[in-house]
PDB file of C-alpha atoms and ligand atoms in Angstrom:
ATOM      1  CA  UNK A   1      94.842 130.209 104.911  1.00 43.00           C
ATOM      2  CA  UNK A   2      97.133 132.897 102.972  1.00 45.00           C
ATOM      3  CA  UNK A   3      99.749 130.462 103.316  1.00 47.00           C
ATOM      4  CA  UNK A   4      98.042 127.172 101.994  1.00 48.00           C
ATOM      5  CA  UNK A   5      96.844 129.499  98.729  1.00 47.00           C
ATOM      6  CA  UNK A   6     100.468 130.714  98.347  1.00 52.00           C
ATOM      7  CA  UNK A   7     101.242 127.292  98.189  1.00 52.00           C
ATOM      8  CA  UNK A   8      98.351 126.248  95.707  1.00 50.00           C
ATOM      9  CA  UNK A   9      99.601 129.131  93.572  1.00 51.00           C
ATOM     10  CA  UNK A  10     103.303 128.336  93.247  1.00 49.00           C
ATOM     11  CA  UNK A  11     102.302 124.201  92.863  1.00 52.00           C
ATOM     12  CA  UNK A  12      99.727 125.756  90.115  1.00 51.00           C
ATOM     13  CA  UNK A  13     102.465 127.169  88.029  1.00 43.00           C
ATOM     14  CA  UNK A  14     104.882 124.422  88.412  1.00 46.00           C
ATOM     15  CA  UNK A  15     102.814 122.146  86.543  1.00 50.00           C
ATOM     16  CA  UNK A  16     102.088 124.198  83.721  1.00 51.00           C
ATOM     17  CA  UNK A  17     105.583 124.823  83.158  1.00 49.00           C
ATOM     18  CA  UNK A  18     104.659 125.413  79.986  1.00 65.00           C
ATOM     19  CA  UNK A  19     102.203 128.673  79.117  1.00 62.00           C
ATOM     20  CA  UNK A  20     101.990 127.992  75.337  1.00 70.00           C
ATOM     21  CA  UNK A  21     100.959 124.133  75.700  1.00 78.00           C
ATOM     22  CA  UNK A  22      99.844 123.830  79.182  1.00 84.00           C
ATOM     23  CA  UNK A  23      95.830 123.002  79.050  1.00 93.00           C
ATOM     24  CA  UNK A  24      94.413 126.480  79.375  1.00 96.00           C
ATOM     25  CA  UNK A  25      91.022 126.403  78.917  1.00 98.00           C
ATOM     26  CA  UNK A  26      89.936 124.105  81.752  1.00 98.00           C
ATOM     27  CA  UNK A  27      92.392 125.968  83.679  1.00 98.00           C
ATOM     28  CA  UNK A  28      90.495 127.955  86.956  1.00 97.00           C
ATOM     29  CA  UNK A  29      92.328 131.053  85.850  1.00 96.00           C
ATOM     30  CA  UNK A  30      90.303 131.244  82.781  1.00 95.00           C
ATOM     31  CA  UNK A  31      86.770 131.142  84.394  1.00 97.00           C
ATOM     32  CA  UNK A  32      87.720 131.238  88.001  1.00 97.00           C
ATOM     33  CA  UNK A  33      83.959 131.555  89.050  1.00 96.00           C
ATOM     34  CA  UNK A  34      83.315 127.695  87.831  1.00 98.00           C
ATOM     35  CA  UNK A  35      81.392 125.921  84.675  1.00 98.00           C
ATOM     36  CA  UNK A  36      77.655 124.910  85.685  1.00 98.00           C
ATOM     37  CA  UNK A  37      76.633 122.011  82.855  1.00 98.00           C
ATOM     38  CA  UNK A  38      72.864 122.288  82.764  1.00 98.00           C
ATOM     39  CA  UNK A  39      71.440 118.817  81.630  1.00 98.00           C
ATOM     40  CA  UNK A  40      67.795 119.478  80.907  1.00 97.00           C
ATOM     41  CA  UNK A  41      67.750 122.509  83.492  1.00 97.00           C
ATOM     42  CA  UNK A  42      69.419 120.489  86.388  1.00 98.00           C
ATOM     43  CA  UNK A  43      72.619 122.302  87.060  1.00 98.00           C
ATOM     44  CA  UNK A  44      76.002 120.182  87.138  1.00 98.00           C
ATOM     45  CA  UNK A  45      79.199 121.973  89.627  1.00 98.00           C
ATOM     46  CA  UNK A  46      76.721 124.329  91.486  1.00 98.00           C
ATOM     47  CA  UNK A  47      75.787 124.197  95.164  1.00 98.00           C
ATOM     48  CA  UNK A  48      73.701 121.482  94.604  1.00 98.00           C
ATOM     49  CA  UNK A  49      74.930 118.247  94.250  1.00 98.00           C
ATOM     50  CA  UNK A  50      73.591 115.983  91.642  1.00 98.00           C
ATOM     51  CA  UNK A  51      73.229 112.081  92.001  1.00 99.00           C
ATOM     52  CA  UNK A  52      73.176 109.952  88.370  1.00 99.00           C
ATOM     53  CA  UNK A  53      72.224 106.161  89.436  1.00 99.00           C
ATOM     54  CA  UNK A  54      71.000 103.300  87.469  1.00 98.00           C
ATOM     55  CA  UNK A  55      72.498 100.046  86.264  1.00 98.00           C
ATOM     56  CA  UNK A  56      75.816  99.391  84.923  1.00 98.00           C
ATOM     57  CA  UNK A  57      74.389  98.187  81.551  1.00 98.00           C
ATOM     58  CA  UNK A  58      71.549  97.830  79.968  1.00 98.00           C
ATOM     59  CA  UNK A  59      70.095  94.336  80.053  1.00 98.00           C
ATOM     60  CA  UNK A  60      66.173  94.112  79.500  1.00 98.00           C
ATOM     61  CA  UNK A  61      63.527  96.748  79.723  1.00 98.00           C
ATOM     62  CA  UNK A  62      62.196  95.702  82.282  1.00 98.00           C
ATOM     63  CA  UNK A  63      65.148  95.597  84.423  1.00 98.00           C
ATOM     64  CA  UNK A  64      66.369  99.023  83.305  1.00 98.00           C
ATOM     65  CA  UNK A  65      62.713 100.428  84.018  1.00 98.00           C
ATOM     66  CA  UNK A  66      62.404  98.941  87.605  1.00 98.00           C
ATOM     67  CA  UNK A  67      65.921  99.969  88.438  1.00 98.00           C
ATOM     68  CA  UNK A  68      64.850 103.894  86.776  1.00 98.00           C
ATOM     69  CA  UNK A  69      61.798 104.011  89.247  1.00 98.00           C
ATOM     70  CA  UNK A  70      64.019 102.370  92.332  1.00 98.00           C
ATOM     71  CA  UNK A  71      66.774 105.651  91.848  1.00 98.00           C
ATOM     72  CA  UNK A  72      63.888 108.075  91.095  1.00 98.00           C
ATOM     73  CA  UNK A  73      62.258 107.243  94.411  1.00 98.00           C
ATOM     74  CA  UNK A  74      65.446 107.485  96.470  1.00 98.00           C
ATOM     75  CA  UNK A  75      66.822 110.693  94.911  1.00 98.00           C
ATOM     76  CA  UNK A  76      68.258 109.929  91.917  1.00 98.00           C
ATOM     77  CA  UNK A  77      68.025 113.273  89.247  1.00 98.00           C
ATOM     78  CA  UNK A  78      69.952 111.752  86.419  1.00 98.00           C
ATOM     79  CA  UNK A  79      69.630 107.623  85.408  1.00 99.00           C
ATOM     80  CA  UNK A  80      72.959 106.174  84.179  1.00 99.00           C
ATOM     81  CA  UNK A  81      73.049 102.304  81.792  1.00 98.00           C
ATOM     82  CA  UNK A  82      75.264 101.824  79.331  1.00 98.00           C
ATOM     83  CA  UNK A  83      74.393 100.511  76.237  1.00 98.00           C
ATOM     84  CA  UNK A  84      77.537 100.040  75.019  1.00 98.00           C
ATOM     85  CA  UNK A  85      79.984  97.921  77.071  1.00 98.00           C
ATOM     86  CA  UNK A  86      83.625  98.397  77.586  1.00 98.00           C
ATOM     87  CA  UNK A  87      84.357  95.020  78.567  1.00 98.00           C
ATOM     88  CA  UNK A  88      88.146  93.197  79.446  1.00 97.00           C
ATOM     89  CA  UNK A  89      87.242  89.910  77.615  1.00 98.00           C
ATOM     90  CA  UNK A  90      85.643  90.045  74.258  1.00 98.00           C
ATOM     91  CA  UNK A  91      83.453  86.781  75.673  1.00 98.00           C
ATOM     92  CA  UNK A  92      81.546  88.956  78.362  1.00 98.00           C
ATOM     93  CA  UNK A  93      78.124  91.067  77.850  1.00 98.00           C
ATOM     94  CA  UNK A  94      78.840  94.000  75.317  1.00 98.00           C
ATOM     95  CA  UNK A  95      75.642  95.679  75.988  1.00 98.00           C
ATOM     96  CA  UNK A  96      72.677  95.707  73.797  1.00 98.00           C
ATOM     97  CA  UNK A  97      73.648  98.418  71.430  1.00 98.00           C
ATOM     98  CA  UNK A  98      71.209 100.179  69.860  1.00 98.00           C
ATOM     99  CA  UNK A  99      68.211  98.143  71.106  1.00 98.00           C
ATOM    100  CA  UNK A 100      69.753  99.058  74.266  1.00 98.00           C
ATOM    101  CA  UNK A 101      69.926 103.187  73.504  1.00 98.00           C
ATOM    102  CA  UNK A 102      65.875 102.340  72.690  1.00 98.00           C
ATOM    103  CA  UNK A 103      65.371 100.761  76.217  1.00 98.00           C
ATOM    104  CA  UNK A 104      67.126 104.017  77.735  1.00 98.00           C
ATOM    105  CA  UNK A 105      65.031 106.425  75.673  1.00 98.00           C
ATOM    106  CA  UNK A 106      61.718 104.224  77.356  1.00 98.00           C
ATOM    107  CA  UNK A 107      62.794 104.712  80.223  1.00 98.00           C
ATOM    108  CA  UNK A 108      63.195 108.267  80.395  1.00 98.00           C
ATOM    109  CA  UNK A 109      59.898 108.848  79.017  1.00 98.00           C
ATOM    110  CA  UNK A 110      58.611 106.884  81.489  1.00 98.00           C
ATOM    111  CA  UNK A 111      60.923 108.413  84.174  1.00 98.00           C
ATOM    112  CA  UNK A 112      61.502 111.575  83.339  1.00 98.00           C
ATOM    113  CA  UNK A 113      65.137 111.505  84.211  1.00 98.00           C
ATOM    114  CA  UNK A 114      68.013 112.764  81.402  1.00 98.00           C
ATOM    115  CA  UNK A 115      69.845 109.876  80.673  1.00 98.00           C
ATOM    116  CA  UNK A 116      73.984 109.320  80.487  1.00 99.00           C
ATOM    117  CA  UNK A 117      75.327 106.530  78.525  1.00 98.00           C
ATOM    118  CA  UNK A 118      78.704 105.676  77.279  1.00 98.00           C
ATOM    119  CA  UNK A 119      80.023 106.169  73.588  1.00 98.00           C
ATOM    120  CA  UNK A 120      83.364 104.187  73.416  1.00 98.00           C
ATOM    121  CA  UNK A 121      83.959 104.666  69.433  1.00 97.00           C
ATOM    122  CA  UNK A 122      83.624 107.773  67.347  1.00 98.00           C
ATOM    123  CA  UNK A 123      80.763 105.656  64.859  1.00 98.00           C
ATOM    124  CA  UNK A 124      78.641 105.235  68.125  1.00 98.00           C
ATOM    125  CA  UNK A 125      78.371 108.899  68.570  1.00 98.00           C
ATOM    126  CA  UNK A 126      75.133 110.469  66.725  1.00 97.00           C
ATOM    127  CA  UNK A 127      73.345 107.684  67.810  1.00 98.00           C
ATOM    128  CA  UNK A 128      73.728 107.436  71.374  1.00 98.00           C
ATOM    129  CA  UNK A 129      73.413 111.168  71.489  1.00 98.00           C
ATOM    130  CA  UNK A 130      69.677 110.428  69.820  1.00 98.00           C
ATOM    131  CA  UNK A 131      68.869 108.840  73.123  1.00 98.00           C
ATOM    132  CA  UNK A 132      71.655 110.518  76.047  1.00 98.00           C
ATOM    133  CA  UNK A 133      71.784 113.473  77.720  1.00 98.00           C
ATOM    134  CA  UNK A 134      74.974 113.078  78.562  1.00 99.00           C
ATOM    135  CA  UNK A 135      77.490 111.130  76.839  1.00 98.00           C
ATOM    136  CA  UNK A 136      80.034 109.444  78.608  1.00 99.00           C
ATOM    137  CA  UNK A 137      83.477 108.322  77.603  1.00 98.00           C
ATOM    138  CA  UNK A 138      84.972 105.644  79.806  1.00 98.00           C
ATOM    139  CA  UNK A 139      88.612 105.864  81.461  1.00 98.00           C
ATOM    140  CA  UNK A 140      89.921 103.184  79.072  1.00 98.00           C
ATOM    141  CA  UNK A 141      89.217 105.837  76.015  1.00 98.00           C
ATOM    142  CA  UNK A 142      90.270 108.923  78.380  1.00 98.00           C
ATOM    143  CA  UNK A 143      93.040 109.108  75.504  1.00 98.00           C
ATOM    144  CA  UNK A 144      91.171 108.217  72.440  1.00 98.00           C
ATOM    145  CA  UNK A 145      91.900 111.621  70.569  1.00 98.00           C
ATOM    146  CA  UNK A 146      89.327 110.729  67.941  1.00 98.00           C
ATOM    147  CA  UNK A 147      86.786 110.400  70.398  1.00 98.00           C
ATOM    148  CA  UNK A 148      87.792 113.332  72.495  1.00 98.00           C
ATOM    149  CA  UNK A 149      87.456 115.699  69.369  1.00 98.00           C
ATOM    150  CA  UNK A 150      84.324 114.186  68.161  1.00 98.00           C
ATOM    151  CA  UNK A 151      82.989 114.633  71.463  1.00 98.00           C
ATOM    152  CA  UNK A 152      84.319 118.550  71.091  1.00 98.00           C
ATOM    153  CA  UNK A 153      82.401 118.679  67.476  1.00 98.00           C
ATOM    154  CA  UNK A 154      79.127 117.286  69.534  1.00 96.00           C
ATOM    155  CA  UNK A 155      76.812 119.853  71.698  1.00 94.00           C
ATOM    156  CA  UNK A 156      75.972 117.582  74.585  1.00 98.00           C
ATOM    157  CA  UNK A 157      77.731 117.743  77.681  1.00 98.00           C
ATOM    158  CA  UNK A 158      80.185 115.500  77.785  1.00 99.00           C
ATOM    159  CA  UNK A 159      81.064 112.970  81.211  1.00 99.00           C
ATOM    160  CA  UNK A 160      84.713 112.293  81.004  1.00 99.00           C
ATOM    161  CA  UNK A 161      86.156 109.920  83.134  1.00 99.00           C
ATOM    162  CA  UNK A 162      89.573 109.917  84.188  1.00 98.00           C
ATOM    163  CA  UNK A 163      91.850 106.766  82.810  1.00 98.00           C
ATOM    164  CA  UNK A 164      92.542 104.563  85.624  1.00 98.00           C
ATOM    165  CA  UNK A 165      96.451 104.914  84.465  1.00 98.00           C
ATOM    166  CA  UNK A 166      96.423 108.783  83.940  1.00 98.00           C
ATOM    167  CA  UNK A 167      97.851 111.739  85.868  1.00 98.00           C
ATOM    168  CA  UNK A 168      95.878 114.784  86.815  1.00 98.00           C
ATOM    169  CA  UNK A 169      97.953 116.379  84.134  1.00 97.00           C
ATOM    170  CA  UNK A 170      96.921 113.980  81.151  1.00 98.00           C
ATOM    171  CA  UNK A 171      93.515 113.881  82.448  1.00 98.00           C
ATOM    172  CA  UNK A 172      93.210 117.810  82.040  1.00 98.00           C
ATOM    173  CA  UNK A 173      94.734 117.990  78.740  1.00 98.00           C
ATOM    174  CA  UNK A 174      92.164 114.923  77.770  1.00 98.00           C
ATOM    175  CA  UNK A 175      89.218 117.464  78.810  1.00 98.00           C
ATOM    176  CA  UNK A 176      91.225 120.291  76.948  1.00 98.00           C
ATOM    177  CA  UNK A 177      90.583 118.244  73.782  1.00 98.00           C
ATOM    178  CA  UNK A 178      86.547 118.453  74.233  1.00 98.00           C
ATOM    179  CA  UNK A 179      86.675 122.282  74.918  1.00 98.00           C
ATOM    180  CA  UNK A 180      89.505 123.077  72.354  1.00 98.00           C
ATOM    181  CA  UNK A 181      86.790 121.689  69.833  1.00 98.00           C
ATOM    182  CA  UNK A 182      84.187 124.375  70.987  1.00 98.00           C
ATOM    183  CA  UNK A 183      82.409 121.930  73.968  1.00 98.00           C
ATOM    184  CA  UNK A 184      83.077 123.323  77.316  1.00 98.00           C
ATOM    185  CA  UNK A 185      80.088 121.202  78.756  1.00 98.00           C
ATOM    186  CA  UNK A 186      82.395 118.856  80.623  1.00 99.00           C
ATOM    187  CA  UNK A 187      82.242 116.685  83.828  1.00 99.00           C
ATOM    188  CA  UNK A 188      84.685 115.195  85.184  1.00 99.00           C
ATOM    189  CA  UNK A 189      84.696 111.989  87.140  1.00 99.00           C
ATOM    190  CA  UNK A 190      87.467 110.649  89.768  1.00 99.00           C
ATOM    191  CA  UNK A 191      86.250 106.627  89.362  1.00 98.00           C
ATOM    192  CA  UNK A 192      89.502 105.013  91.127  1.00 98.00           C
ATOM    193  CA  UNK A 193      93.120 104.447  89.563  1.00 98.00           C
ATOM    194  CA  UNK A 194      95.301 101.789  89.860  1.00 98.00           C
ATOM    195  CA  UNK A 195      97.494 101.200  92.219  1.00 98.00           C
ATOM    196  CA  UNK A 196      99.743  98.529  94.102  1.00 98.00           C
ATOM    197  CA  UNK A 197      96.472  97.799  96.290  1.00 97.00           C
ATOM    198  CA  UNK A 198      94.645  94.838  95.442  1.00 97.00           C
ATOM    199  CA  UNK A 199      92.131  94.891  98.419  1.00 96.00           C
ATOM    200  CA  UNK A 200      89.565  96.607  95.995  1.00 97.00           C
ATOM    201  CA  UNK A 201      88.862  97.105  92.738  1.00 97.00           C
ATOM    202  CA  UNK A 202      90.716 100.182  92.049  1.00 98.00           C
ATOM    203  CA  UNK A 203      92.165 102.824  94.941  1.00 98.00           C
ATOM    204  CA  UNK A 204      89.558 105.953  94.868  1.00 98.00           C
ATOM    205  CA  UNK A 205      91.741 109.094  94.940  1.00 98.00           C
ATOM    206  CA  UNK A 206      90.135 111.698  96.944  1.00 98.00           C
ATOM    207  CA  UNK A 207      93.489 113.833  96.469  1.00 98.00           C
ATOM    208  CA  UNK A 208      92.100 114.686  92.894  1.00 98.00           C
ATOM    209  CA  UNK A 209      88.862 116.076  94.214  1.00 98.00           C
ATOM    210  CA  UNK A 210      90.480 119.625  95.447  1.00 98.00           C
ATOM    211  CA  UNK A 211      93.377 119.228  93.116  1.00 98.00           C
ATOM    212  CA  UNK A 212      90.906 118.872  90.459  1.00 98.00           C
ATOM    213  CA  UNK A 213      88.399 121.924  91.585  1.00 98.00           C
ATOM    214  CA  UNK A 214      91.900 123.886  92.226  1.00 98.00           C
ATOM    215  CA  UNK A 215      93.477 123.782  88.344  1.00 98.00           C
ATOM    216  CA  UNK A 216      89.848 123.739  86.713  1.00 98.00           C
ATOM    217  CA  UNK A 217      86.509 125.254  86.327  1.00 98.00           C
ATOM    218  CA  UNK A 218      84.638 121.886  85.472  1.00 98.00           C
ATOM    219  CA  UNK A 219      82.336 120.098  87.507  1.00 98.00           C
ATOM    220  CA  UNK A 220      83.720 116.992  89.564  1.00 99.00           C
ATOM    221  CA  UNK A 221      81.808 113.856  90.668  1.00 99.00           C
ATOM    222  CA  UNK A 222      82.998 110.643  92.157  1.00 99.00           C
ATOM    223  CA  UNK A 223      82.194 107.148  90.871  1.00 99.00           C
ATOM    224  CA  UNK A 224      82.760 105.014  94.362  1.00 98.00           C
ATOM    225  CA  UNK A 225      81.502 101.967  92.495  1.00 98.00           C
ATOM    226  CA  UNK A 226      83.611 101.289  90.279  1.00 98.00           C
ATOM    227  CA  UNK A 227      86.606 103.149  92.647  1.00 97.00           C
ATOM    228  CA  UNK A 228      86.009 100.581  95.346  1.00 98.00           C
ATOM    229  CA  UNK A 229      84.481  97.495  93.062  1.00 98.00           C
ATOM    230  CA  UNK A 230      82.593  96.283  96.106  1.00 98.00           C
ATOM    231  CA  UNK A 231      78.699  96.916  97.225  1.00 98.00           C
ATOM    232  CA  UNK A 232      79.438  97.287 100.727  1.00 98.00           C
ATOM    233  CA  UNK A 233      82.475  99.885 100.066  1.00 98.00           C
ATOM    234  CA  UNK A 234      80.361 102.438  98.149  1.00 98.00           C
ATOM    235  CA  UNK A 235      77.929 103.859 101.038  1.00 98.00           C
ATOM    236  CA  UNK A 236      81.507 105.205 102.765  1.00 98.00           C
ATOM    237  CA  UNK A 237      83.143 106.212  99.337  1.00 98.00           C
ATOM    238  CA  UNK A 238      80.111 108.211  98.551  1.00 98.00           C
ATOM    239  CA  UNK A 239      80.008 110.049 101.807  1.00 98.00           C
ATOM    240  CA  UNK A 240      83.656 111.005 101.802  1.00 98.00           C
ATOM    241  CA  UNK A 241      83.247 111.892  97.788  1.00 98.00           C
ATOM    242  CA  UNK A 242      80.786 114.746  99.204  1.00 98.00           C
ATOM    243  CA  UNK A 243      82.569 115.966 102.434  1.00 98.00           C
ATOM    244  CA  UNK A 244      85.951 115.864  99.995  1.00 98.00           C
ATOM    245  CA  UNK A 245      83.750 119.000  97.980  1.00 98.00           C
ATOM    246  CA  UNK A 246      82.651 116.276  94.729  1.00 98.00           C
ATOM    247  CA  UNK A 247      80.046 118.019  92.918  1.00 98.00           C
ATOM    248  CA  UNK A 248      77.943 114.994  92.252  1.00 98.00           C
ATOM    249  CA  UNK A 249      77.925 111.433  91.875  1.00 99.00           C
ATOM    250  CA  UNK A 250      77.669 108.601  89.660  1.00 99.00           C
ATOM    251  CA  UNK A 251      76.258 104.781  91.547  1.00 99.00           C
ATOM    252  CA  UNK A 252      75.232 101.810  90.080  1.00 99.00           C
ATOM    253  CA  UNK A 253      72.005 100.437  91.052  1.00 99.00           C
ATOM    254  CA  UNK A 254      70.927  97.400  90.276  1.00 98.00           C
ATOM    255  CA  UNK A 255      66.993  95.768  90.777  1.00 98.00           C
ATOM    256  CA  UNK A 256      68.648  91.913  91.136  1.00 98.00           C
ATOM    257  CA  UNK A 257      72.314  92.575  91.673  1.00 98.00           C
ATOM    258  CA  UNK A 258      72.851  89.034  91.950  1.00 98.00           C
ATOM    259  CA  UNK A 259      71.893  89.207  88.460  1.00 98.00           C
ATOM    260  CA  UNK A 260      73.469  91.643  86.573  1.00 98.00           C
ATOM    261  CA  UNK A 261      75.612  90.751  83.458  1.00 98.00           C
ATOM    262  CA  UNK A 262      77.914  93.012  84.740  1.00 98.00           C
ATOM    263  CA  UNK A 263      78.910  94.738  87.628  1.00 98.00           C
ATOM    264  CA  UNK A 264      76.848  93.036  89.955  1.00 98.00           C
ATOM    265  CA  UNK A 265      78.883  93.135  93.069  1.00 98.00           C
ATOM    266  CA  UNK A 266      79.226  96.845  93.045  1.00 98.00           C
ATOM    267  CA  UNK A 267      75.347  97.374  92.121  1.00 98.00           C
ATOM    268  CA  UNK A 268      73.562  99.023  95.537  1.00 98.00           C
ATOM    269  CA  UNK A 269      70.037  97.139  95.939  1.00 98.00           C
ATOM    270  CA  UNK A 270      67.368  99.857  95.770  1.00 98.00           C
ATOM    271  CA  UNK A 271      66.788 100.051  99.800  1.00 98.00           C
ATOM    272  CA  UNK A 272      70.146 100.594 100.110  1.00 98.00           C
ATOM    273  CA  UNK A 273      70.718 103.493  97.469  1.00 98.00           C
ATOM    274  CA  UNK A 274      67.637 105.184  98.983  1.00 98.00           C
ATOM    275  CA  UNK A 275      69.497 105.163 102.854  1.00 98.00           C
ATOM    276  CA  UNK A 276      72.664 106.080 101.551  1.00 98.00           C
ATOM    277  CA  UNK A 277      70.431 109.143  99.914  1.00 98.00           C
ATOM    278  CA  UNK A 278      69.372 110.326 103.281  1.00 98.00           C
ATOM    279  CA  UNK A 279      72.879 110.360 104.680  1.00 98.00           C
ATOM    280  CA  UNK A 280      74.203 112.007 101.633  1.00 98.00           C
ATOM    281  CA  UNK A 281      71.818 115.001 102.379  1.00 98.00           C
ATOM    282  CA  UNK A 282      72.825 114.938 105.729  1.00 98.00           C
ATOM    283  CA  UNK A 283      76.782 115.568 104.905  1.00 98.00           C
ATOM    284  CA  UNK A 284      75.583 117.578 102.042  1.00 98.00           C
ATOM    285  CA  UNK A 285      74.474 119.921 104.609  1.00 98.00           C
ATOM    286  CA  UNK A 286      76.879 119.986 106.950  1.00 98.00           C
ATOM    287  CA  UNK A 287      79.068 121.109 104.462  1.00 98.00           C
ATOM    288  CA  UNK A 288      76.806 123.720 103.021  1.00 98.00           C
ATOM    289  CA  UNK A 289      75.480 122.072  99.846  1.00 98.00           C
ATOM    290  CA  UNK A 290      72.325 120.026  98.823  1.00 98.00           C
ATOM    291  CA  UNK A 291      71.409 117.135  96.833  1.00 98.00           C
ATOM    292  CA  UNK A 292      69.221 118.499  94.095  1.00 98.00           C
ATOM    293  CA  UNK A 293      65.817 117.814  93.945  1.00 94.00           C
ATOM    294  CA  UNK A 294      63.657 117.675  90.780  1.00 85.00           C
TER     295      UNK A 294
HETATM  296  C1  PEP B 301      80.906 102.674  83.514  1.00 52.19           C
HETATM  297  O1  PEP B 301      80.671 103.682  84.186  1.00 52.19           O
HETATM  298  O2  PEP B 301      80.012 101.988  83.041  1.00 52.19           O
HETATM  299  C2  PEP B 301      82.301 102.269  83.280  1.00 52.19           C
HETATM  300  C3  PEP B 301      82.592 101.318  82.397  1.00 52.19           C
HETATM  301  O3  PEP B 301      83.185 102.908  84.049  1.00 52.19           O
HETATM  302  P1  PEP B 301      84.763 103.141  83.829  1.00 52.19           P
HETATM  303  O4  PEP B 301      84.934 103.658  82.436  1.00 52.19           O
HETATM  304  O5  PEP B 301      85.077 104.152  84.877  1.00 52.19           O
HETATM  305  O6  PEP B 301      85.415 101.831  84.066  1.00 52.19           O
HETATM  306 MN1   MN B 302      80.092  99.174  85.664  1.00 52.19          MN
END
C-alpha cells in the first residue's frame, strides 16, 4: 500500500512538471479532504452517490415530463435534457432552445428534481441558468476558454465533461479555468474518448476514474451512455463506473427510445433504468457507498 502511494506521489509530480503553471487549484494537494457540490442540498463527491437521468434532449413536454416521473420512480435525484443540442450535422435536432429551458423548468416543478442542462455558447448562459441547476458544458467545448471563464464568472455548479480528444492533463487545466474565475463548484464527467475502437461509440476510460480522484478534489461521475453509445452496454458501464469509486452518474432515459430525436439507441427504457437502480445500490454497498435518496 506504502509502495503504490509512493508511486502515486512521484507520477503526481511528474506531471506537473511545472509548479508555477501546473493546474493548482483542482489539484488534491490543495483541498486534500475533497469538494462536495451541493445542488439544492443533495451533495455531489460525498459517500453517497448521486444518479442524474432523463432524456438526451428535450423534445415535447410531455415526453420530458413522463421520462422526469419514469427516473424519479427508479432513483433518479437529479433530471438531465438538454435544451440546447450539440449536434455533428447542422441538419439534425438542435434542441428546442428556450421553449425547451421552459419545458425543463415544468418539469421540475412538477418533479421536484434540480435540473442539468447544457450551455454550449457563452450568449446561452444567463438563460439556461434561469431554468438549470447545473449547467453543463459538453466535451466538444471542454476547450472553449470563453465558455470556461464565463462559466467561472457564473455561481452554479458547473458539469464539465471531459473532450473526447483531451488528456487528463488538458482536462484539469479546462476545470482550472472555472475555479481560477472564483467557481470551484465543479463536476467532472469521464463520458468515453476516442480511440482506435470502433465496436462502440466511444471507449469509456475507467483509468481516469482514480487518476482523476488522485490529482483532484472534484467530484467524478461517469456518463456510460454516451461512453458506450449502445442501450444494452450501459447497465455494465454503470456498474463498473461505481465499483471503479465514480461519485455519481449521468444516463439517458428515454419514455419511447425508439423515438427520440436523438440519442435513441443509448436511451434506457424506464423498466430498465429502475433494475439497473437496484443493482447499482447493491455495488454501491459493497463498496461502502450509497445511492442518495431524496
Ligand atoms: C450530452 O450529455 O447531452 C452530450 C451531448 O454529451 P457529450 O458532450 O459528452 O457528447
Ligand atoms: Mn445524448
Amino acid at each position: 500500500m506504502t509502495l503504490i502511494l509512493k508511486e502515486m506521489e512521484t507520477r503526481q509530480v511528474t506531471i506537473n512538471a511545472n509548479p508555477q503553471t501546473g493546474p493548482k487549484l483542482v489539484s488534491r494537494d490543495s483541498k486534500p479532504e475533497g469538494t462536495i457540490v451541493e445542488v439544492e442540498g443533495i451533495p455531489i463527491g460525498g459517500k453517497e452517490i448521486v444518479v442524474m437521468a432523463g432524456p438526451c434532449a428535450v423534445e415535447t413536454l410531455e415526453q420530458l415530463t413522463e421520462t422526469a416521473r419514469s427516473v424519479r420512480a427508479g432513483g433518479a435525484t437529479i433530471l438531465r435534457g438538454g435544451a440546447f443540442k450539440p449536434r455533428t450535422s447542422p441538419y439534425s435536432f438542435q434542441g428546442l432552445g428556450n421553449e425547451g429551458l421552459e419545458m425543463l423548468g415544468k418539469a421540475k416543478a412538477m418533479t421536484g428534481l434540480p435540473v442539468v442542462s447544457e450551455v454550449m455558447d457563452t450568449r446561452q448562459v444567463e438563460n439556461v441558468a434561469k431554468y438549470a441547476d447545473i449547467l453543463q458544458i459538453g466535451s466538444r467545448n471542454m476547450q472553449n476558454f470563453p465558455l470556461l471563464k464565463e462559466a467561472g464568472d457564473c455561481k452554479l455548479p458547473i458539469l464539465l465533461k471531459r473532450g473526447m480528444m483531451a488528456t487528463i492533463d488538458e482536462y484539469l487545466y479546462a476545470a482550472e479555468y472555472v475555479l481560477s474565475r472564483g467557481n470551484s463548484s465543479v463536476i467532472l464527467c469521464e463520458r468515453g474518448i476516442r480511440t482506435f475502437e470502433t465496436s462502440s461509440r466511444f471507449t469509456l476510460d475507467f483509468n481516469s476514474i482514480p487518476v482523476l480522484k488522485q490529482r483532484t478534489h472534484l467530484p467524478v461521475i461517469v456518463d456510460p451512455s454516451h461512453g458506450s453509445g449502445e442501450r444494452w452496454i450501459v447497465p455494465s458501464m454503470a456498474k463498473a463506473a461505481i465499483a471503479a469509486g465514480a461519485d455519481g452518474l449521468l444516463i439517458e432515459v428515454h419514455y419511447r427510445p425508439e423515438e427520440a430525436l436523438c440519442d435513441g439507441s443509448q436511451a434506457l427504457y424506464p423498466e430498465d433504468f429502475g433494475m439497473l437502480m437496484a443493482d447499482l445500490r447493491k455495488i454501491a454497498e459493497a463498496v461502502g457507498r450509497s445511492i442518495y435518496n431524496r
